[in-house]
Short mmCIF file of C-alpha atoms in Angstrom, two decimals:
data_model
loop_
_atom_site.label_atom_id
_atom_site.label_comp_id
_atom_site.label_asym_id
_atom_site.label_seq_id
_atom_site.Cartn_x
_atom_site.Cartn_y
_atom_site.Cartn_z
CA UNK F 971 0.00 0.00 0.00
CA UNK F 972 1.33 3.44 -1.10
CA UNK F 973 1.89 6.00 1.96
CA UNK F 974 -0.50 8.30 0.20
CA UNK F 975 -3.63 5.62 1.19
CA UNK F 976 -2.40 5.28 4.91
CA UNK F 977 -3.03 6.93 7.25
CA UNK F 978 -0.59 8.64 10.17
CA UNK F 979 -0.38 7.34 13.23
CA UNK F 980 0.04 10.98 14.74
CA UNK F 981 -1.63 13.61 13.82
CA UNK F 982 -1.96 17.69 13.75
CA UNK F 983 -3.93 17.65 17.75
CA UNK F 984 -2.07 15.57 20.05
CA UNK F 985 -3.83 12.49 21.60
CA UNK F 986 -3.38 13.62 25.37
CA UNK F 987 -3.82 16.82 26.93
CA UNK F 988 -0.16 18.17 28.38
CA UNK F 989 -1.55 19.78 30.80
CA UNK F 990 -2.76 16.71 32.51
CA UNK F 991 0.35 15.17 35.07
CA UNK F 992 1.92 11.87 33.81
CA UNK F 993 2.13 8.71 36.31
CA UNK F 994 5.79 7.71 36.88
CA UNK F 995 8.04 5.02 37.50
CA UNK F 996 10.63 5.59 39.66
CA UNK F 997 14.41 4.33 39.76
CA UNK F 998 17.23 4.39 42.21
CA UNK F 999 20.66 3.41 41.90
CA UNK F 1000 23.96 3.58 43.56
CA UNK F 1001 26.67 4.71 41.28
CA UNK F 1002 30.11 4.95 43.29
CA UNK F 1003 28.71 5.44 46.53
CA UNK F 1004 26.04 7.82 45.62
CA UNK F 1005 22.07 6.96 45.30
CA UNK F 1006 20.73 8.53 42.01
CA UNK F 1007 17.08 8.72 40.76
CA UNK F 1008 15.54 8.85 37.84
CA UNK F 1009 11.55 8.39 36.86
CA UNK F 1010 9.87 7.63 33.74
CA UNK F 1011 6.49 8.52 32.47
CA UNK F 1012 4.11 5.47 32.21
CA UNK F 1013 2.66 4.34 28.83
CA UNK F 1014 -0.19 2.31 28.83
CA UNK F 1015 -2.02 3.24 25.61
CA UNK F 1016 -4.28 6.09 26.26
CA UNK F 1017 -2.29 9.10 25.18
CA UNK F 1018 -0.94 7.42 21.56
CA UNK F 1019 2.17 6.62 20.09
CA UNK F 1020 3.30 9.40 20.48
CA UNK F 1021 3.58 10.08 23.87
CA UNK F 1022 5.23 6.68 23.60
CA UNK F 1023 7.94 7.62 21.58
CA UNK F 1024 8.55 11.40 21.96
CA UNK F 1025 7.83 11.17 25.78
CA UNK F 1026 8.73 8.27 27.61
CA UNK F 1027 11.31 7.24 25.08
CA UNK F 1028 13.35 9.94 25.68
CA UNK F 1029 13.08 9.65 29.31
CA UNK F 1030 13.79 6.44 29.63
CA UNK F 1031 16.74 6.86 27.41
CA UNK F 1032 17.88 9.55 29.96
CA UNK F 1033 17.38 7.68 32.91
CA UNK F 1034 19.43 4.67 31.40
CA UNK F 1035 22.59 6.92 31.01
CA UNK F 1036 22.08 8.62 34.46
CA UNK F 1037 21.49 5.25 36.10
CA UNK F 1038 24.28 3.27 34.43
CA UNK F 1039 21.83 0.48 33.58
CA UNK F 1040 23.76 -3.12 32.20
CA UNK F 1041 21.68 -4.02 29.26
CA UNK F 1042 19.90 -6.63 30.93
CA UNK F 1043 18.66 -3.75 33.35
CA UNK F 1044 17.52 -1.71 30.83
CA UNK F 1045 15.54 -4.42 28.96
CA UNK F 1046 13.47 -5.28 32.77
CA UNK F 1047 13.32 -1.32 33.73
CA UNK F 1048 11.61 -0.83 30.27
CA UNK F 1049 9.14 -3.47 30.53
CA UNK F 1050 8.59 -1.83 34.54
CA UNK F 1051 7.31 1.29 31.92
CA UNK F 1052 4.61 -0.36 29.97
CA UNK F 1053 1.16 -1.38 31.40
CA UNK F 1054 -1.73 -2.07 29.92
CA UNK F 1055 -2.08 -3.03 26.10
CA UNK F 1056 1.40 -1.15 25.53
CA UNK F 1057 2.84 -4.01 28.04
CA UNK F 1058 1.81 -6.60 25.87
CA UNK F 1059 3.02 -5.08 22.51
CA UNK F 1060 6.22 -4.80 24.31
CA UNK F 1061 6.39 -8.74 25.70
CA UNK F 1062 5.38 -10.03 22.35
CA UNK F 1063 8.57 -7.36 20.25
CA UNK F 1064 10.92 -8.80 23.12
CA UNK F 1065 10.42 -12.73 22.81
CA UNK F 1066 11.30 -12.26 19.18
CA UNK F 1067 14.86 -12.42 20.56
CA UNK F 1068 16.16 -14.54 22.63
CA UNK F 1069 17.69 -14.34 25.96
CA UNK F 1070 21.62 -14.54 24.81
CA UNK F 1071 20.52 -12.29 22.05
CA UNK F 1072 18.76 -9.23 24.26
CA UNK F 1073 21.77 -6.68 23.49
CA UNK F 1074 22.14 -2.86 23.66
CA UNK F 1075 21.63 -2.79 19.84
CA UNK F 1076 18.79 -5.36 19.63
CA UNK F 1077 16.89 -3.34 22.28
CA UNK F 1078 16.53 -0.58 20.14
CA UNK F 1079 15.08 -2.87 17.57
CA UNK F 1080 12.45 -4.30 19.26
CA UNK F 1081 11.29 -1.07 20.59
CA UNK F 1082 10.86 -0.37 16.46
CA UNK F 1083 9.25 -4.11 16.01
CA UNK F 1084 6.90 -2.89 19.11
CA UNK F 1085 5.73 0.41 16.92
CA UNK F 1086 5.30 -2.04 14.38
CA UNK F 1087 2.85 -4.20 15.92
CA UNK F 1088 1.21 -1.59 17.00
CA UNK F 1089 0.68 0.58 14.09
CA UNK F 1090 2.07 -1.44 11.23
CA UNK F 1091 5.10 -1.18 8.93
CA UNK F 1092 6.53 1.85 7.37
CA UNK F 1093 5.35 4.26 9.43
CA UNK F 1094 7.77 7.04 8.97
CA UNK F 1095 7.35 7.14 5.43
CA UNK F 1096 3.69 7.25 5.97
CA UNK F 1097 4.42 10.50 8.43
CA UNK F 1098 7.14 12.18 5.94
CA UNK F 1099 4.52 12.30 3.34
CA UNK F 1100 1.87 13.85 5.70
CA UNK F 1101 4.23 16.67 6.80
CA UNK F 1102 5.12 16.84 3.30
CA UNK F 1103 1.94 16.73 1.43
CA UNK F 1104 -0.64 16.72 3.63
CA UNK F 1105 -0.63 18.68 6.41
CA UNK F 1106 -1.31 22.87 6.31
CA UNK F 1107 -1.79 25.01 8.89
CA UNK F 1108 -4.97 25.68 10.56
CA UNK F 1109 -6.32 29.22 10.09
CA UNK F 1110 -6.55 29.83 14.16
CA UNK F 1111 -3.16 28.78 14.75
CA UNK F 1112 -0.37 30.95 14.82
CA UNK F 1113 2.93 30.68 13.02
CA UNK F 1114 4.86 30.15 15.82
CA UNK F 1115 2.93 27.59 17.55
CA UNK F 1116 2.27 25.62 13.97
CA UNK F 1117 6.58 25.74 14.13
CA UNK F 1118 6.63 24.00 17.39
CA UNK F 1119 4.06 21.38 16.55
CA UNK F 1120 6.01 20.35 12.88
CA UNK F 1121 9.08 20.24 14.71
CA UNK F 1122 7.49 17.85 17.56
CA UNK F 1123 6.21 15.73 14.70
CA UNK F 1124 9.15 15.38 12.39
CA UNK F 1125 11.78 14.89 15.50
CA UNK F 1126 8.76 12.09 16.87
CA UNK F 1127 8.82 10.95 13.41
CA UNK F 1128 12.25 10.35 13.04
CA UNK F 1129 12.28 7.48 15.75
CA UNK F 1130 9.74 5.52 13.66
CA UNK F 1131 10.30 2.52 11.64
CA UNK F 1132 10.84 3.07 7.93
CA UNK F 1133 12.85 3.09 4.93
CA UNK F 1134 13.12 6.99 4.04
CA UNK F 1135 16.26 8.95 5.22
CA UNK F 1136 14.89 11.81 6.85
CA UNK F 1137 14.72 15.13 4.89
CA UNK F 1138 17.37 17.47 4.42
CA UNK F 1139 17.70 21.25 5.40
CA UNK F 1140 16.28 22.42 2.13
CA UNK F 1141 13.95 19.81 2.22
CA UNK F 1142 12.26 20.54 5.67
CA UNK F 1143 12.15 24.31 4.80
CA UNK F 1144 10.18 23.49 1.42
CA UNK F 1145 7.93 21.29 4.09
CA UNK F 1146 7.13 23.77 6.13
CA UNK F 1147 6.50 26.94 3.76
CA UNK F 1148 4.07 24.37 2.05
CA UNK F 1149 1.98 23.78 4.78
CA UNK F 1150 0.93 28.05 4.60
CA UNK F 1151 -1.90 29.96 2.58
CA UNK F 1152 -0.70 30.36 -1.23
CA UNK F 1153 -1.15 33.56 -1.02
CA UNK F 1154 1.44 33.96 2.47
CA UNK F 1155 4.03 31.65 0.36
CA UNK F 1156 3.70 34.08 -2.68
CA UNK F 1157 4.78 37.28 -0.62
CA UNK F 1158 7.78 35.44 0.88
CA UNK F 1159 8.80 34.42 -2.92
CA UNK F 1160 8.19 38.20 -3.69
CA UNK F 1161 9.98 39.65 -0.73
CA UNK F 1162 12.87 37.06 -0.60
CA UNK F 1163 14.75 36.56 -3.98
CA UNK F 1164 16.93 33.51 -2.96
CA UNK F 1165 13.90 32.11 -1.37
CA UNK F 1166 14.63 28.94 0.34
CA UNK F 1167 17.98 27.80 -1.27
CA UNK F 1168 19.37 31.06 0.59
CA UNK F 1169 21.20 29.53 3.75
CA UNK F 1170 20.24 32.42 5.79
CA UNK F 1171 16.97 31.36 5.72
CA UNK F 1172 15.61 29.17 8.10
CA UNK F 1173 12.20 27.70 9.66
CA UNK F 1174 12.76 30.17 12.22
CA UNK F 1175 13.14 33.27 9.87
CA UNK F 1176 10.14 31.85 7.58
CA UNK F 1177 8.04 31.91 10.31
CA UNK F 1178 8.89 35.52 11.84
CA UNK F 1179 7.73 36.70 8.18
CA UNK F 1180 4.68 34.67 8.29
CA UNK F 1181 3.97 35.78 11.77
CA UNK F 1182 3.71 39.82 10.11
CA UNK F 1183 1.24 38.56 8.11
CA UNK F 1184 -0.85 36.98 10.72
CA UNK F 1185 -0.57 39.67 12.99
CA UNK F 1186 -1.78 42.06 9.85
CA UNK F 1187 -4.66 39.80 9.51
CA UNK F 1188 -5.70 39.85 13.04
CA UNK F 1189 -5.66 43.83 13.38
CA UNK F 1190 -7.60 43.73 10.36
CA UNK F 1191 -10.01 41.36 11.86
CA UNK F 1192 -10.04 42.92 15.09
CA UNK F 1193 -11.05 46.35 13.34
CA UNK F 1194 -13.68 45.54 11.65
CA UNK F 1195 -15.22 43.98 15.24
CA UNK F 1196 -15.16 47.13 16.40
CA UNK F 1197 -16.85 48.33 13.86
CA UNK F 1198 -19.95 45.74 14.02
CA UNK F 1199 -19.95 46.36 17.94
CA UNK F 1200 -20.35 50.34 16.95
CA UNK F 1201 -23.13 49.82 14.37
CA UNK F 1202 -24.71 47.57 17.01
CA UNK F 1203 -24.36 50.05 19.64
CA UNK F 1204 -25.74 52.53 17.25
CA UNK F 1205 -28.94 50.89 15.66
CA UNK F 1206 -29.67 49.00 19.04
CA UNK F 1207 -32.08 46.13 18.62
CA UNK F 1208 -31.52 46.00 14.75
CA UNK F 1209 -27.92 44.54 15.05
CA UNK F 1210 -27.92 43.19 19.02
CA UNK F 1211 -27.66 39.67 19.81
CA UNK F 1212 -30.03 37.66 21.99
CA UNK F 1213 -28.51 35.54 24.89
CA UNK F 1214 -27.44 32.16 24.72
CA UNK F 1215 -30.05 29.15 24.91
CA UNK F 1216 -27.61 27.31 27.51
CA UNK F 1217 -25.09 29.15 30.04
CA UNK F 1218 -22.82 25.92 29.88
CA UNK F 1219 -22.61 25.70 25.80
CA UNK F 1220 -18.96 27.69 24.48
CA UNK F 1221 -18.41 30.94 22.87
CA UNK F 1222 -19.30 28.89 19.30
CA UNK F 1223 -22.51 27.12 20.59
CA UNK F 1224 -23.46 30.76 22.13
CA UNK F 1225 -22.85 33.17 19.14
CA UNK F 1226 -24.56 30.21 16.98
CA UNK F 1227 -27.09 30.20 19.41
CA UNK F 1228 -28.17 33.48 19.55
CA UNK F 1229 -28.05 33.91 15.70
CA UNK F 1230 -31.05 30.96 15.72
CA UNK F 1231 -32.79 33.16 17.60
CA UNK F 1232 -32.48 36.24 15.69
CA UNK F 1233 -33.87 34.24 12.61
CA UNK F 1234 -36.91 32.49 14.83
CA UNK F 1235 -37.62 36.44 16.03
CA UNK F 1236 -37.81 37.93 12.81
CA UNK F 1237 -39.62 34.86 11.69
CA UNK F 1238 -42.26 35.02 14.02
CA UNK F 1239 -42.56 38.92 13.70
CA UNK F 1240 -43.28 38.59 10.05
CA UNK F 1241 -45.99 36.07 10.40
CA UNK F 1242 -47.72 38.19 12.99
CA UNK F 1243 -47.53 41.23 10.95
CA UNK F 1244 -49.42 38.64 8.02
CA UNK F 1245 -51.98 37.97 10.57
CA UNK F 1246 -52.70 40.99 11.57
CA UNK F 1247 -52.81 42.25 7.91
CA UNK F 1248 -54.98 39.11 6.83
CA UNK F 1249 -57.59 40.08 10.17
CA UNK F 1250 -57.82 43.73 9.23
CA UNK F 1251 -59.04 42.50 5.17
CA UNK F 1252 -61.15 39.88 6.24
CA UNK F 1253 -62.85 42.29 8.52
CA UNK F 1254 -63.12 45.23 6.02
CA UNK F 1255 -64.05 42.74 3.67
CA UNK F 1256 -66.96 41.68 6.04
CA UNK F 1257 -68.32 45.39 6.68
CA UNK F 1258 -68.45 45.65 3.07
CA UNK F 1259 -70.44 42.32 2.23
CA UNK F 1260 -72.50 43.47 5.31
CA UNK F 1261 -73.54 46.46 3.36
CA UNK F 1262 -74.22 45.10 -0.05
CA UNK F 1263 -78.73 44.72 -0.51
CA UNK F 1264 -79.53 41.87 -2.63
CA UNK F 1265 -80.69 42.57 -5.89
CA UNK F 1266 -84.60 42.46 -6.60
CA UNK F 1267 -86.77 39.97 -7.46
CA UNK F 1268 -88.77 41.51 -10.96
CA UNK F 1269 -91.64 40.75 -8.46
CA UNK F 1270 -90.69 43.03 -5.93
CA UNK F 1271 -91.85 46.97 -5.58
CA UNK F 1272 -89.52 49.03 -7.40
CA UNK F 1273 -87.10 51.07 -4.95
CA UNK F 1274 -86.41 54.08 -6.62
CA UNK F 1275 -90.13 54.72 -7.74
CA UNK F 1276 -91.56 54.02 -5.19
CA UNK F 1277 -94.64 56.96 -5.07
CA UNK F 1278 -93.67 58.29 -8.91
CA UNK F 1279 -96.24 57.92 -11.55
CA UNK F 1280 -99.87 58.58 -11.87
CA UNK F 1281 -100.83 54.66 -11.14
CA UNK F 1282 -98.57 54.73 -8.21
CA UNK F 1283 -95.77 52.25 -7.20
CA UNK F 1284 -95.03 49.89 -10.19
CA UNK F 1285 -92.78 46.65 -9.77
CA UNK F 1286 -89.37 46.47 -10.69
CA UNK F 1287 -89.51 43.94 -13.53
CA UNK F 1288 -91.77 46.84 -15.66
CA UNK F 1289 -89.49 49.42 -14.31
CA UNK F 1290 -87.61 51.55 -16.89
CA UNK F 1291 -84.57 51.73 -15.82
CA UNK F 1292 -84.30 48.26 -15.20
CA UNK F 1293 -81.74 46.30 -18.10
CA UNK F 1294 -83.70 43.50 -18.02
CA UNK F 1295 -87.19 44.89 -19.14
CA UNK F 1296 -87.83 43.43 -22.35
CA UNK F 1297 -90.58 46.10 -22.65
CA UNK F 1298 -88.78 48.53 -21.90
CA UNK F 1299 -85.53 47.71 -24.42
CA UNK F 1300 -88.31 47.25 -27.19
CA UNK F 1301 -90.27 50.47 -26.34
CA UNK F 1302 -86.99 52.14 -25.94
CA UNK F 1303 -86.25 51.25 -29.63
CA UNK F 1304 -89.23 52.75 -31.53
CA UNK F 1305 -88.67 55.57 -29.56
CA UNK F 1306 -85.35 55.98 -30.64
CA UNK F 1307 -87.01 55.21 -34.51
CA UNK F 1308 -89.45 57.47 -33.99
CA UNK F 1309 -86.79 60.55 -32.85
CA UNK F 1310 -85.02 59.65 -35.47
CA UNK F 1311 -88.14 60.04 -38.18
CA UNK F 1312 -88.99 63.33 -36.19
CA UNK F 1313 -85.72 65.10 -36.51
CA UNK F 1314 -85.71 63.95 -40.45
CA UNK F 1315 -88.74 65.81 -40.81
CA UNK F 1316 -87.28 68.90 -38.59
CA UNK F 1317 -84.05 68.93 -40.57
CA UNK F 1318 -85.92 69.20 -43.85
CA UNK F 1319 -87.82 71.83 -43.08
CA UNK F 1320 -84.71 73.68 -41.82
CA UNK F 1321 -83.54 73.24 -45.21
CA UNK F 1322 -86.34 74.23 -47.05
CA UNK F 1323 -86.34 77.70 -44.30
CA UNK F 1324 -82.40 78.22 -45.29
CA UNK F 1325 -82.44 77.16 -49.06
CA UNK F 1326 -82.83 81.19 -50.11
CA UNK F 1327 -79.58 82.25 -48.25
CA UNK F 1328 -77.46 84.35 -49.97
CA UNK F 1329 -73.96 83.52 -51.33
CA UNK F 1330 -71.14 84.14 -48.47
CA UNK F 1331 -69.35 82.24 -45.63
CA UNK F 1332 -70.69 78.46 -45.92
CA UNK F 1333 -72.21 78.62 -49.69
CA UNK F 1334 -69.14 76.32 -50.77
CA UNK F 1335 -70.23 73.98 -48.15
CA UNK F 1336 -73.56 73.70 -48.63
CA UNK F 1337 -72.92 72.99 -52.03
CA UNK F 1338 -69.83 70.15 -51.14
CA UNK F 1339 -72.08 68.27 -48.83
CA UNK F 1340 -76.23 68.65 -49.62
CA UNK F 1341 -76.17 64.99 -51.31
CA UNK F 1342 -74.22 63.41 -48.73
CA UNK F 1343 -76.80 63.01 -45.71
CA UNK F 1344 -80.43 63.50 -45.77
CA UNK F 1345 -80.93 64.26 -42.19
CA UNK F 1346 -78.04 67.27 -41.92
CA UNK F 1347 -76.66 69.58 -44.59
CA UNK F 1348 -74.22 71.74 -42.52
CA UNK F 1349 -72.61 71.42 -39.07
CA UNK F 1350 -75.20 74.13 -37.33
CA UNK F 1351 -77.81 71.28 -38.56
CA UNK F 1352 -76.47 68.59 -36.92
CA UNK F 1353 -75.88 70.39 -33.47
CA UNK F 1354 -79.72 71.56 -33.50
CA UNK F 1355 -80.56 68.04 -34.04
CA UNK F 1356 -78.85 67.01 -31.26
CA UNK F 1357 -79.82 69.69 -28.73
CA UNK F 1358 -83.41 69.25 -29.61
CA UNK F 1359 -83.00 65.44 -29.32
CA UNK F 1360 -82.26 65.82 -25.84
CA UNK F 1361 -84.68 68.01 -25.23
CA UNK F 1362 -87.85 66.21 -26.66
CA UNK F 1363 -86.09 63.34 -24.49
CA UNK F 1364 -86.39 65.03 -21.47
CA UNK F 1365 -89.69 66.54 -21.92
CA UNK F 1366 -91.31 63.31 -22.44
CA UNK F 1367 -89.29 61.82 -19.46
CA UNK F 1368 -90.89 65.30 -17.00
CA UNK F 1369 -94.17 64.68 -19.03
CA UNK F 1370 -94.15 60.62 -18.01
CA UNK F 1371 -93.14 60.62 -14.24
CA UNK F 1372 -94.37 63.69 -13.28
CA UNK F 1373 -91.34 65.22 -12.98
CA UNK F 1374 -89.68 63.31 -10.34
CA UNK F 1375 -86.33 62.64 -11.06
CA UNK F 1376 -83.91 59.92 -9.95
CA UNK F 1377 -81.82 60.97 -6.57
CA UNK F 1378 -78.87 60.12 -6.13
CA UNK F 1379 -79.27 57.79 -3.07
CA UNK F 1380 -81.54 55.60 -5.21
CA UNK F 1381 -78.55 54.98 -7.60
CA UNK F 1382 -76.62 52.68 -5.26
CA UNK F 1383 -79.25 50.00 -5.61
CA UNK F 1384 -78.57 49.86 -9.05
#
């Protein structure tokens, strides 16, 4: 399997919290005359490999020089280390060798074969190409604390077993600038023409330049909280922030929290300002339906005639004003034929009154437009016609109702 498709047995967030005291095992020895001590973090399993190897590796390896341990000492005072599963990883990497064969160099071997069993072959290759390839820094880390953790993972890398010669000075500093932002690694390129291949340059430098960028970026970001926090200030309830659901829940539960909230509020605002909107129709809606008077039956005393007429009150089906009189459409007709006839007559005796007027204003006319209607010769014609029209209307209206005229109350009913 390539070391691209495993996956590293240590990764970015350590497995154990360092603020959290180790157990210890403690040694004593008398080295030419004088008792010395030494203790050794326990490893039993529950804060990874790489406590194992970065912590109590290095201790013990300390405490073996102080102490003057023989090497059958130091194969015993290592197993007194292990507990737990880690105890029985190491038992089954130390019978591989046998008893005549347990030597200084063969200890350091089965502390490798012990890795191995627990995490599998190969496993500093598999780490090279994480801190190669893989790994970048996170955005709420700072540059100098992302330096300290790739240094604690390549030097806990280094004691693993594998086939790859770890990386050189060039290499490591091509590492690390990888693992930033593309746009951080393009203003080092800009501002540094030898870039990495100058020897001046080191992780530490690269990372005093990336930490001016991240501190640029945070005054930035810091700003324009002030700024929010001002408009908030400013517009009050339009920009505040409603408490957290739960006192107990982080800053990121809290701020996510109260944003719910927010949304729910202006949620529930907008639906009551529907309902109250929807209410106020359906109520103006009712007044007006209350208000409306069915329409009458042609049964039914007319309403807006109601003492008009020499016979009295007639119903509304015969009433004149009412569309759907068929009497009254057809009677409405021939009187309309019979104006018509009347004002023929009227306009040619107008004609035959005007046909001896001298020559002068509207002779040419006269003469353009006598054959072209027989009920009006000249524009004067046609406006008597219509003003006595209306008036023979009228007068037959006054002259059939008595002279009562419609009011305009009676007109909403129709």
């Amino acid at each position: 399997m390539a070391n691209k498709d495993k996956h590293p047995c240590m990764e970015y967030v350590r497995a154990w919290d360092t603020a959290e005291a180790d157990e210890y095992e403690k040694f004593q020895k008398n080295v030419n005359g004088s008792d010395l001590r030494a203790r050794v973090p326990i490893a039993d399993g529950s804060r990874g490999i790489e406590h194992l190897v970065s912590v109590v590796w290095e201790a013990f390896d300390k405490a073996r020089t102080k102490l003057v341990w023989t090497v059958g000492e130091t194969w015993d005072s290592f197993e007194q280390c292990m507990h737990g599963n880690y105890l029985e990883f190491w038992q089954n990497a130390r019978d591989m060798y046998a008893v005549n064969q347990r030597t200084a160099a063969n200890f350091n071997r089965a502390r490798l074969n012990m890795t191995v069993l627990m995490k599998g072959p190969s496993q500093r290759d598999t780490m090279f190409y994480y801190l190669q390839n893989k790994l970048k820094k996170p955005d709420d880390i700072q540059p100098q604390d992302h330096l300290m953790r790739h240094m604690a993972l390549m030097r806990a890398s280094k004691k693993l077993q594998g086939t790859k010669n770890p990386p050189t000075v060039t290499e490591e500093k091509d590492w690390y600038i990888s693992q930033y932002h593309q746009e951080w690694r393009e203003k080092y390129d800009f501002k540094h023409d030898g870039g990495i291949s100058d020897p001046n340059q080191t992780l530490i430098t690269i990372t005093e330049f990336m930490q001016k960028i991240w501190d640029r970026h945070s005054r930035k970001k810091h700003n324009a909280q002030r700024r929010r926090s001002k408009k908030r200030k400013h517009y009050g309830h339009r920009h505040s922030r409603s408490p957290s659901r739960s006192s107990s829940s982080g800053s990121s539960s809290s701020s996510s929290s109260s944003s719910d909230d927010n949304k729910h509020h202006k949620k529930n605002k907008k639906k009551q300002k529907q309902q109250v909107h929807y209410q106020n129709n359906r109520r103006s809606n009712n007044g007006k339906n209350d208000t409306k008077i069915k329409p009458l039956d042609d049964n039914e005393p007319c309403r807006v005639h109601a003492n008009a007429g020499p016979n009295g009150q007639h119903p509304w089906g015969e009433c004149r004003i009412n569309p759907k009189n068929r009497s009254r459409n057809s009677n409405f007709q021939q009187e309309k034929n019979s104006n018509g006839n009347n004002q023929q007559g009227k306009s040619s005796t107008q004609g035959q009154g005007r046909s001896n007027v001298r020559p002068g204003n509207h002779s040419h006319f006269v003469d353009g437009v006598q054959d072209i209607s027989p009920k009006a010769n000249t524009p004067e014609q046609h406006y008597t016609e219509a003003v006595m029209t209306h008036s023979d209307r009228r007068a037959k209206a006054e002259e059939e109702w008595g002279n009562d005229r419609i009011s305009p109350e009676s007109r909403q009913y129709h």
